[in-house]
CSV table of C-alpha atoms in Angstrom, one decimal:
chain,number,residue,atom,x,y,z
A,24,MET,CA,-0.1,-0.1,0.0
A,25,SER,CA,1.4,3.5,-0.9
A,26,SER,CA,2.6,5.4,2.1
A,27,LEU,CA,0.6,8.2,0.9
A,28,ASP,CA,-2.4,6.2,2.2
A,29,PRO,CA,-3.3,7.3,5.6
A,30,HIS,CA,-3.9,3.8,7.0
A,31,ALA,CA,-0.4,2.8,5.7
A,32,LEU,CA,1.1,4.0,9.0
A,33,PHE,CA,-1.3,1.5,10.9
A,34,LEU,CA,-0.7,-1.5,8.8
A,35,TRP,CA,3.1,-0.9,9.1
A,36,LEU,CA,2.7,-0.6,12.8
A,37,ALA,CA,0.6,-3.8,12.9
A,38,SER,CA,3.1,-5.7,11.1
A,39,GLN,CA,5.5,-5.8,14.2
A,40,PRO,CA,8.4,-3.6,12.2
A,41,SER,CA,12.1,-3.1,13.1
A,42,LEU,CA,12.5,-0.2,10.6
A,43,GLY,CA,11.3,3.3,10.6
A,44,PHE,CA,8.2,4.6,8.7
A,45,GLU,CA,8.3,7.8,6.7
A,46,TRP,CA,5.3,10.2,6.3
A,47,GLN,CA,5.2,13.8,5.2
A,48,GLY,CA,8.7,14.6,6.5
A,49,TYR,CA,8.3,12.7,9.9
A,50,ARG,CA,9.9,9.4,10.9
A,51,PHE,CA,7.9,6.9,13.0
A,52,GLU,CA,10.1,4.4,14.9
A,53,ALA,CA,8.5,1.5,16.4
A,54,TYR,CA,9.3,0.1,19.9
A,55,GLN,CA,7.9,-2.8,22.2
A,56,GLU,CA,5.4,-2.2,24.8
A,57,SER,CA,7.2,-1.5,28.1
A,58,THR,CA,6.2,-2.3,31.8
A,59,MET,CA,8.0,0.4,33.0
A,60,PRO,CA,6.7,4.1,33.6
A,61,PRO,CA,7.8,6.7,31.2
A,62,ARG,CA,11.4,7.8,31.5
A,63,ALA,CA,12.3,11.1,33.4
A,64,GLY,CA,11.5,13.8,30.8
A,65,THR,CA,9.1,12.1,28.7
A,66,VAL,CA,5.4,11.2,28.6
A,67,ARG,CA,3.2,8.4,27.0
A,68,ILE,CA,-0.1,8.6,25.4
A,69,ARG,CA,-2.4,5.8,24.4
A,70,LEU,CA,-5.0,6.1,21.6
A,71,ILE,CA,-7.4,3.4,21.4
A,72,TYR,CA,-10.0,2.9,18.8
A,73,GLU,CA,-12.2,0.5,17.3
A,74,THR,CA,-12.5,0.7,13.6
A,75,PRO,CA,-10.1,1.7,10.8
A,76,SER,CA,-12.5,4.7,10.0
A,77,ALA,CA,-10.9,6.6,13.0
A,78,GLU,CA,-7.5,6.3,11.5
A,79,GLY,CA,-7.6,9.2,9.4
A,80,ALA,CA,-8.5,11.6,12.1
A,81,LEU,CA,-5.9,9.9,14.5
A,82,LEU,CA,-3.1,10.6,11.9
A,83,ALA,CA,-4.0,14.2,11.3
A,84,TRP,CA,-4.0,14.7,15.2
A,85,ILE,CA,-0.6,13.0,15.4
A,86,LEU,CA,1.0,15.1,12.7
A,87,ALA,CA,-0.5,18.3,14.5
A,88,LEU,CA,1.0,16.9,17.8
A,89,ALA,CA,4.5,16.3,15.9
A,90,LYS,CA,4.6,19.9,14.4
A,91,ALA,CA,3.2,21.5,17.7
A,92,GLN,CA,6.4,19.7,19.5
A,93,ALA,CA,9.0,20.2,16.8
A,94,LEU,CA,9.4,16.6,16.4
A,95,GLU,CA,11.3,14.9,13.8
A,96,VAL,CA,11.1,11.3,15.0
A,97,LEU,CA,7.9,9.9,16.8
A,98,PRO,CA,8.4,6.5,18.6
A,99,ILE,CA,5.3,4.5,18.5
A,100,ALA,CA,4.2,1.0,19.8
A,101,ALA,CA,1.2,-1.2,18.9
A,102,ILE,CA,-0.5,-2.3,22.2
A,103,GLU,CA,-2.2,-5.7,21.8
A,104,ARG,CA,-4.6,-7.5,24.1
A,105,GLN,CA,-7.2,-10.1,23.7
A,106,VAL,CA,-10.3,-7.8,23.3
A,107,ALA,CA,-10.9,-6.6,19.7
A,108,LEU,CA,-9.9,-3.0,19.8
A,109,HIS,CA,-6.9,-1.1,18.5
A,110,CYS,CA,-4.4,0.8,20.4
A,111,LEU,CA,-1.2,2.7,19.8
A,112,GLU,CA,1.2,4.4,22.1
A,113,LEU,CA,3.2,7.6,21.5
A,114,THR,CA,6.5,8.6,23.9
A,115,LEU,CA,6.8,12.2,23.8
A,116,PRO,CA,9.1,14.9,25.2
A,117,ARG,CA,6.5,16.5,27.1
A,118,GLU,CA,2.6,16.6,27.6
A,119,PRO,CA,0.4,17.6,24.7
A,120,SER,CA,-1.0,21.2,25.2
A,121,ALA,CA,-4.4,21.8,26.3
A,122,ALA,CA,-5.4,23.1,22.9
A,123,LEU,CA,-4.4,19.7,21.2
A,124,LEU,CA,-6.0,17.8,23.9
A,125,GLU,CA,-9.1,19.4,23.2
A,126,ALA,CA,-8.7,19.1,19.5
A,127,PHE,CA,-8.6,15.2,19.9
A,128,PRO,CA,-11.2,13.0,18.0
A,129,TYR,CA,-12.9,11.9,21.2
A,130,ALA,CA,-16.0,10.9,19.5
A,131,MET,CA,-13.8,8.4,17.6
A,132,ALA,CA,-11.1,7.2,20.0
A,133,GLN,CA,-10.1,7.2,23.6
A,134,LEU,CA,-7.0,9.0,24.8
A,135,HIS,CA,-5.0,7.9,27.8
A,136,LEU,CA,-2.3,10.2,29.2
A,137,ILE,CA,0.0,8.0,31.3
A,138,LYS,CA,1.1,10.1,33.9
A,139,GLU,CA,1.8,7.4,36.8
A,140,PRO,CA,3.0,3.8,36.7
A,141,LEU,CA,-0.1,1.6,35.5
A,142,PRO,CA,-1.4,-1.5,37.1
A,143,ARG,CA,0.0,-4.5,35.2
A,144,LEU,CA,-2.2,-6.9,33.2
A,145,SER,CA,0.1,-9.8,33.6
A,146,VAL,CA,0.2,-9.4,37.4
A,147,PRO,CA,-2.5,-10.5,39.7
A,148,GLY,CA,-4.8,-7.4,40.4
A,149,LEU,CA,-8.4,-6.4,41.7
A,150,LEU,CA,-11.3,-4.8,39.8
A,151,VAL,CA,-14.0,-3.5,42.0
A,152,MET,CA,-16.8,-2.0,39.8
A,153,ASP,CA,-20.4,-0.6,40.4
A,154,MET,CA,-23.2,-2.6,38.9
A,155,ASP,CA,-26.1,-0.3,38.0
A,156,SER,CA,-25.4,1.7,34.7
A,157,THR,CA,-21.7,0.4,34.8
A,158,ALA,CA,-21.6,-3.4,34.8
A,159,ILE,CA,-25.3,-3.3,33.5
A,160,GLN,CA,-27.2,-0.8,31.4
A,161,ILE,CA,-30.1,-0.1,33.8
A,162,GLU,CA,-30.7,1.1,37.3
A,163,CYS,CA,-32.6,-1.7,39.0
A,164,ILE,CA,-34.6,0.4,41.4
A,165,ASP,CA,-36.1,2.2,38.4
A,166,GLU,CA,-37.0,-0.9,36.5
A,167,LEU,CA,-38.4,-2.4,39.7
A,168,ALA,CA,-40.4,0.8,40.5
A,169,ALA,CA,-41.7,0.8,36.8
A,170,MET,CA,-42.9,-2.8,37.4
A,171,ALA,CA,-44.5,-2.0,40.4
A,172,GLY,CA,-46.3,1.0,39.0
A,173,VAL,CA,-44.5,3.5,41.0
A,174,GLY,CA,-42.0,4.7,38.3
A,175,ALA,CA,-43.0,8.4,38.6
A,176,GLN,CA,-42.6,8.5,42.3
A,177,VAL,CA,-39.3,6.9,42.4
A,178,ALA,CA,-38.1,9.3,39.8
A,179,ALA,CA,-39.1,12.3,41.8
A,180,ILE,CA,-37.0,10.9,44.8
A,181,THR,CA,-34.0,10.3,42.5
A,182,GLU,CA,-34.1,13.8,41.3
A,183,ARG,CA,-34.2,15.3,44.9
A,184,ALA,CA,-31.1,13.1,45.4
A,185,MET,CA,-29.5,14.5,42.3
A,186,GLN,CA,-30.2,18.1,43.5
A,187,GLY,CA,-28.5,17.3,46.8
A,188,GLU,CA,-31.4,17.4,48.9
A,189,LEU,CA,-31.2,13.9,50.2
A,190,ASP,CA,-28.1,11.7,50.9
A,191,PHE,CA,-27.7,8.0,49.5
A,192,ALA,CA,-29.2,6.5,52.4
A,193,GLN,CA,-32.2,8.8,52.6
A,194,SER,CA,-32.7,8.4,48.9
A,195,LEU,CA,-32.5,4.5,49.1
A,196,GLY,CA,-34.8,4.4,52.0
A,197,GLN,CA,-37.5,6.7,50.2
A,198,ARG,CA,-37.1,5.0,47.1
A,199,VAL,CA,-37.3,1.4,48.3
A,200,ALA,CA,-40.4,2.3,50.7
A,201,GLN,CA,-42.3,3.1,47.5
A,202,LEU,CA,-42.1,-0.8,46.4
A,203,LYS,CA,-43.8,-1.9,49.5
A,204,GLY,CA,-46.4,-4.4,48.6
A,205,ALA,CA,-45.2,-5.2,45.2
A,206,ASP,CA,-45.0,-9.0,44.5
A,207,ALA,CA,-41.6,-10.1,44.9
A,208,SER,CA,-41.7,-12.0,41.5
A,209,ILE,CA,-40.9,-8.7,39.9
A,210,ILE,CA,-37.2,-9.6,41.1
A,211,THR,CA,-37.0,-12.7,39.5
A,212,ARG,CA,-38.3,-11.3,36.3
A,213,LEU,CA,-35.8,-8.6,36.4
A,214,CYS,CA,-33.0,-10.8,37.0
A,215,GLU,CA,-33.8,-13.0,33.9
A,216,ARG,CA,-33.1,-10.0,31.6
A,217,LEU,CA,-30.3,-8.0,33.1
A,218,PRO,CA,-28.7,-6.4,30.1
A,219,PHE,CA,-24.9,-6.5,30.3
A,220,THR,CA,-22.8,-3.2,29.5
A,221,PRO,CA,-21.0,-3.7,26.0
A,222,GLY,CA,-17.8,-5.0,26.5
A,223,LEU,CA,-18.3,-6.4,30.0
A,224,VAL,CA,-17.8,-10.0,29.2
A,225,ALA,CA,-14.8,-9.5,27.1
A,226,MET,CA,-13.1,-7.2,29.6
A,227,LEU,CA,-13.7,-9.6,32.4
A,228,ALA,CA,-12.5,-12.6,30.5
A,229,GLU,CA,-9.2,-11.1,29.6
A,230,LEU,CA,-8.8,-10.0,33.5
A,231,LYS,CA,-9.8,-13.3,34.8
A,232,SER,CA,-7.2,-14.9,32.3
A,233,HIS,CA,-4.4,-13.1,34.2
A,234,ASP,CA,-5.7,-14.1,37.5
A,235,TRP,CA,-7.5,-10.9,38.7
A,236,ARG,CA,-10.0,-10.8,41.0
A,237,LEU,CA,-13.3,-9.4,40.2
A,238,VAL,CA,-16.0,-8.0,42.5
A,239,VAL,CA,-19.2,-6.0,42.2
A,240,ALA,CA,-20.0,-3.5,45.0
A,241,SER,CA,-23.2,-1.8,44.3
A,242,GLY,CA,-25.9,0.5,45.9
A,243,GLY,CA,-28.5,-1.8,44.4
A,244,PHE,CA,-29.8,-5.0,45.5
A,245,THR,CA,-28.4,-8.5,46.1
A,246,PRO,CA,-30.6,-10.4,43.8
A,247,PHE,CA,-29.2,-8.7,40.9
A,248,ALA,CA,-25.5,-8.6,42.3
A,249,ALA,CA,-25.8,-12.3,43.0
A,250,GLN,CA,-27.0,-12.8,39.5
A,251,LEU,CA,-24.0,-11.1,38.0
A,252,GLN,CA,-21.8,-13.0,40.2
A,253,GLN,CA,-23.1,-16.3,39.2
A,254,GLN,CA,-23.4,-15.5,35.4
A,255,LEU,CA,-20.0,-13.8,35.0
A,256,GLY,CA,-18.0,-15.9,37.7
A,257,LEU,CA,-17.1,-13.1,40.0
A,258,ASP,CA,-15.3,-13.4,43.0
A,259,ALA,CA,-17.5,-11.6,45.3
A,260,ALA,CA,-20.5,-9.3,45.1
A,261,PHE,CA,-22.0,-6.7,47.6
A,262,ALA,CA,-25.2,-5.1,47.5
A,263,ASN,CA,-28.3,-4.0,49.7
A,264,GLU,CA,-30.6,-6.5,50.9
A,265,LEU,CA,-34.3,-6.2,50.2
A,266,VAL,CA,-36.8,-7.4,52.9
A,267,ILE,CA,-39.3,-9.9,51.5
A,268,THR,CA,-42.4,-10.8,53.6
A,269,ASP,CA,-45.0,-13.4,52.5
A,270,GLY,CA,-43.9,-13.0,48.8
A,271,GLN,CA,-44.0,-9.1,49.0
A,272,LEU,CA,-41.5,-6.5,49.0
A,273,ALA,CA,-41.6,-4.7,52.5
A,274,GLY,CA,-40.3,-1.6,51.4
A,275,GLU,CA,-37.3,-1.9,53.4
A,276,VAL,CA,-33.8,-2.8,53.3
A,277,SER,CA,-32.1,-4.9,56.1
A,278,GLY,CA,-28.3,-4.9,57.0
A,279,THR,CA,-25.6,-2.4,56.6
A,280,ILE,CA,-26.3,0.2,53.6
A,281,VAL,CA,-23.9,-0.3,50.7
A,282,ASP,CA,-23.1,3.4,50.4
A,283,ALA,CA,-20.2,5.2,49.0
A,284,GLN,CA,-17.9,4.6,51.7
A,285,PHE,CA,-18.8,1.0,51.9
A,286,LYS,CA,-17.8,0.5,48.3
A,287,ALA,CA,-14.4,2.0,48.9
A,288,ASP,CA,-14.0,-0.2,52.2
A,289,VAL,CA,-14.7,-3.1,49.8
A,290,LEU,CA,-11.6,-2.4,47.8
A,291,ALA,CA,-9.4,-2.1,50.9
A,292,ARG,CA,-10.6,-5.4,52.4
A,293,CYS,CA,-10.3,-7.3,49.2
A,294,GLN,CA,-6.9,-6.0,48.7
A,295,THR,CA,-5.8,-7.5,52.1
A,296,GLN,CA,-8.0,-10.6,52.0
A,297,TRP,CA,-6.3,-11.6,48.6
A,298,GLN,CA,-3.0,-10.1,49.2
A,299,ILE,CA,-3.2,-8.0,46.1
A,300,ALA,CA,0.1,-6.1,45.4
A,301,LYS,CA,0.0,-2.4,45.8
A,302,GLY,CA,-0.5,-0.6,42.2
A,303,GLN,CA,-2.6,-3.3,41.2
A,304,SER,CA,-6.3,-2.2,41.9
A,305,ILE,CA,-8.7,-0.6,39.7
A,306,ALA,CA,-12.1,0.5,40.3
A,307,LEU,CA,-15.0,1.2,37.7
A,308,GLY,CA,-18.2,3.4,38.1
A,309,ASP,CA,-20.4,6.1,36.8
A,310,GLY,CA,-22.0,8.4,39.6
A,311,ALA,CA,-20.8,10.5,42.5
A,312,ASN,CA,-21.6,7.5,44.8
A,313,ASP,CA,-18.6,5.9,43.3
A,314,LEU,CA,-16.3,8.9,44.0
A,315,PRO,CA,-14.4,7.4,47.1
A,316,LEU,CA,-14.1,3.9,45.7
A,317,ILE,CA,-12.4,5.6,42.4
A,318,ASN,CA,-10.4,7.7,44.5
A,319,ALA,CA,-9.2,4.6,46.6
A,320,ALA,CA,-8.1,2.7,43.7
A,321,ASP,CA,-4.6,2.7,42.0
A,322,LEU,CA,-6.6,3.4,38.7
A,323,GLY,CA,-10.0,5.0,39.0
A,324,ILE,CA,-12.0,4.4,35.6
A,325,ALA,CA,-15.1,6.5,35.0
A,326,TYR,CA,-17.4,4.9,32.6
A,327,HIS,CA,-19.8,7.2,30.7
A,328,ALA,CA,-20.1,9.1,33.9
A,329,LYS,CA,-21.5,12.0,35.6
A,330,PRO,CA,-19.5,15.1,35.3
A,331,LYS,CA,-18.4,14.9,38.9
A,332,LEU,CA,-17.0,11.4,38.7
A,333,ALA,CA,-15.6,12.0,35.2
A,334,ALA,CA,-13.5,15.0,36.6
A,335,ALA,CA,-12.0,13.1,39.5
A,336,ALA,CA,-11.2,9.9,37.7
A,337,ASP,CA,-7.7,8.9,36.4
A,338,VAL,CA,-9.5,8.1,33.0
A,339,HIS,CA,-12.9,8.5,31.5
A,340,ILE,CA,-14.3,6.1,28.9
A,341,SER,CA,-16.7,8.5,27.3
A,342,HIS,CA,-17.5,6.9,23.9
A,343,LEU,CA,-15.8,3.5,23.5
A,344,ASP,CA,-17.1,0.3,25.7
A,345,LEU,CA,-15.8,-1.7,28.6
A,346,ARG,CA,-13.2,-3.2,26.1
A,347,VAL,CA,-11.0,-0.1,27.0
A,348,VAL,CA,-10.2,-1.2,30.4
A,349,PRO,CA,-7.2,-3.7,29.4
A,350,TYR,CA,-5.6,-1.1,27.3
A,351,LEU,CA,-5.4,1.0,30.3
A,352,LEU,CA,-2.9,-1.3,31.9
A,353,ALA,CA,0.6,-2.0,31.3
A,354,ARG,CA,1.4,-5.4,29.9
């Protein structure tokens, strides 16, 4: 293929080359993925994408980056994982400018700026993830409320919580109270149709193949967390316990509330229980209730998240699916 074709660079890189590649006055030099953090005075970025249709926009951005940093040679590596995405890594003398970062084609690809040593995929680690709107595509309390005919009431309480008028425990208690008297069979019916988030199964399979521990910690409910644990082979699941009396929901939860701090404590306890090495924990969530968990992990990942969590996380997956996660780790 002609080197004038914008896809030629990516085909060259995929061929595991040993020689350089010339493009419009720039020279790309291939290197192998490293497990080490960036050398002093350099930074690394990873560009993750799904289809070749993104490659033209990515190459244009890379060339703009080279021009802005006055680079004649760009060290570049192909990052390979089991999941079906593409990833390349660049080593740069300094971090891209804010203007360049803003100009990145985020609708087509994921950019990960590596600032700290990454957890290593090949070393056993720990993933703790939220459930509703993270591991699965729904909010279980909303689905139960709709099935029980109280969807509008529960939505109004949720809105008050989002406005900061209620804390998590208050919001949970008031929403669950709306379910009082509902037939408990709605739980079984919902368990039978939990929609996994795209990329979840592939992500977990790759982590599991490297002996990672997999945990769900949810402010939702135990039947659904247990269903995920059974279907996905998770190592542990934590959630709130709905009280059921005579085949009906009592409108209450029992035991310790799984709130934001509980989730963070789960990560710490699991690290100790399974002797997870320092630097080998990641957390995954989507909302403000996941903030302490994200902050407690060595790598905190926000997934299609609310602005507050997206701003606090080490990385925000905003367009692609959960298959991105293995590419956020070192080899």
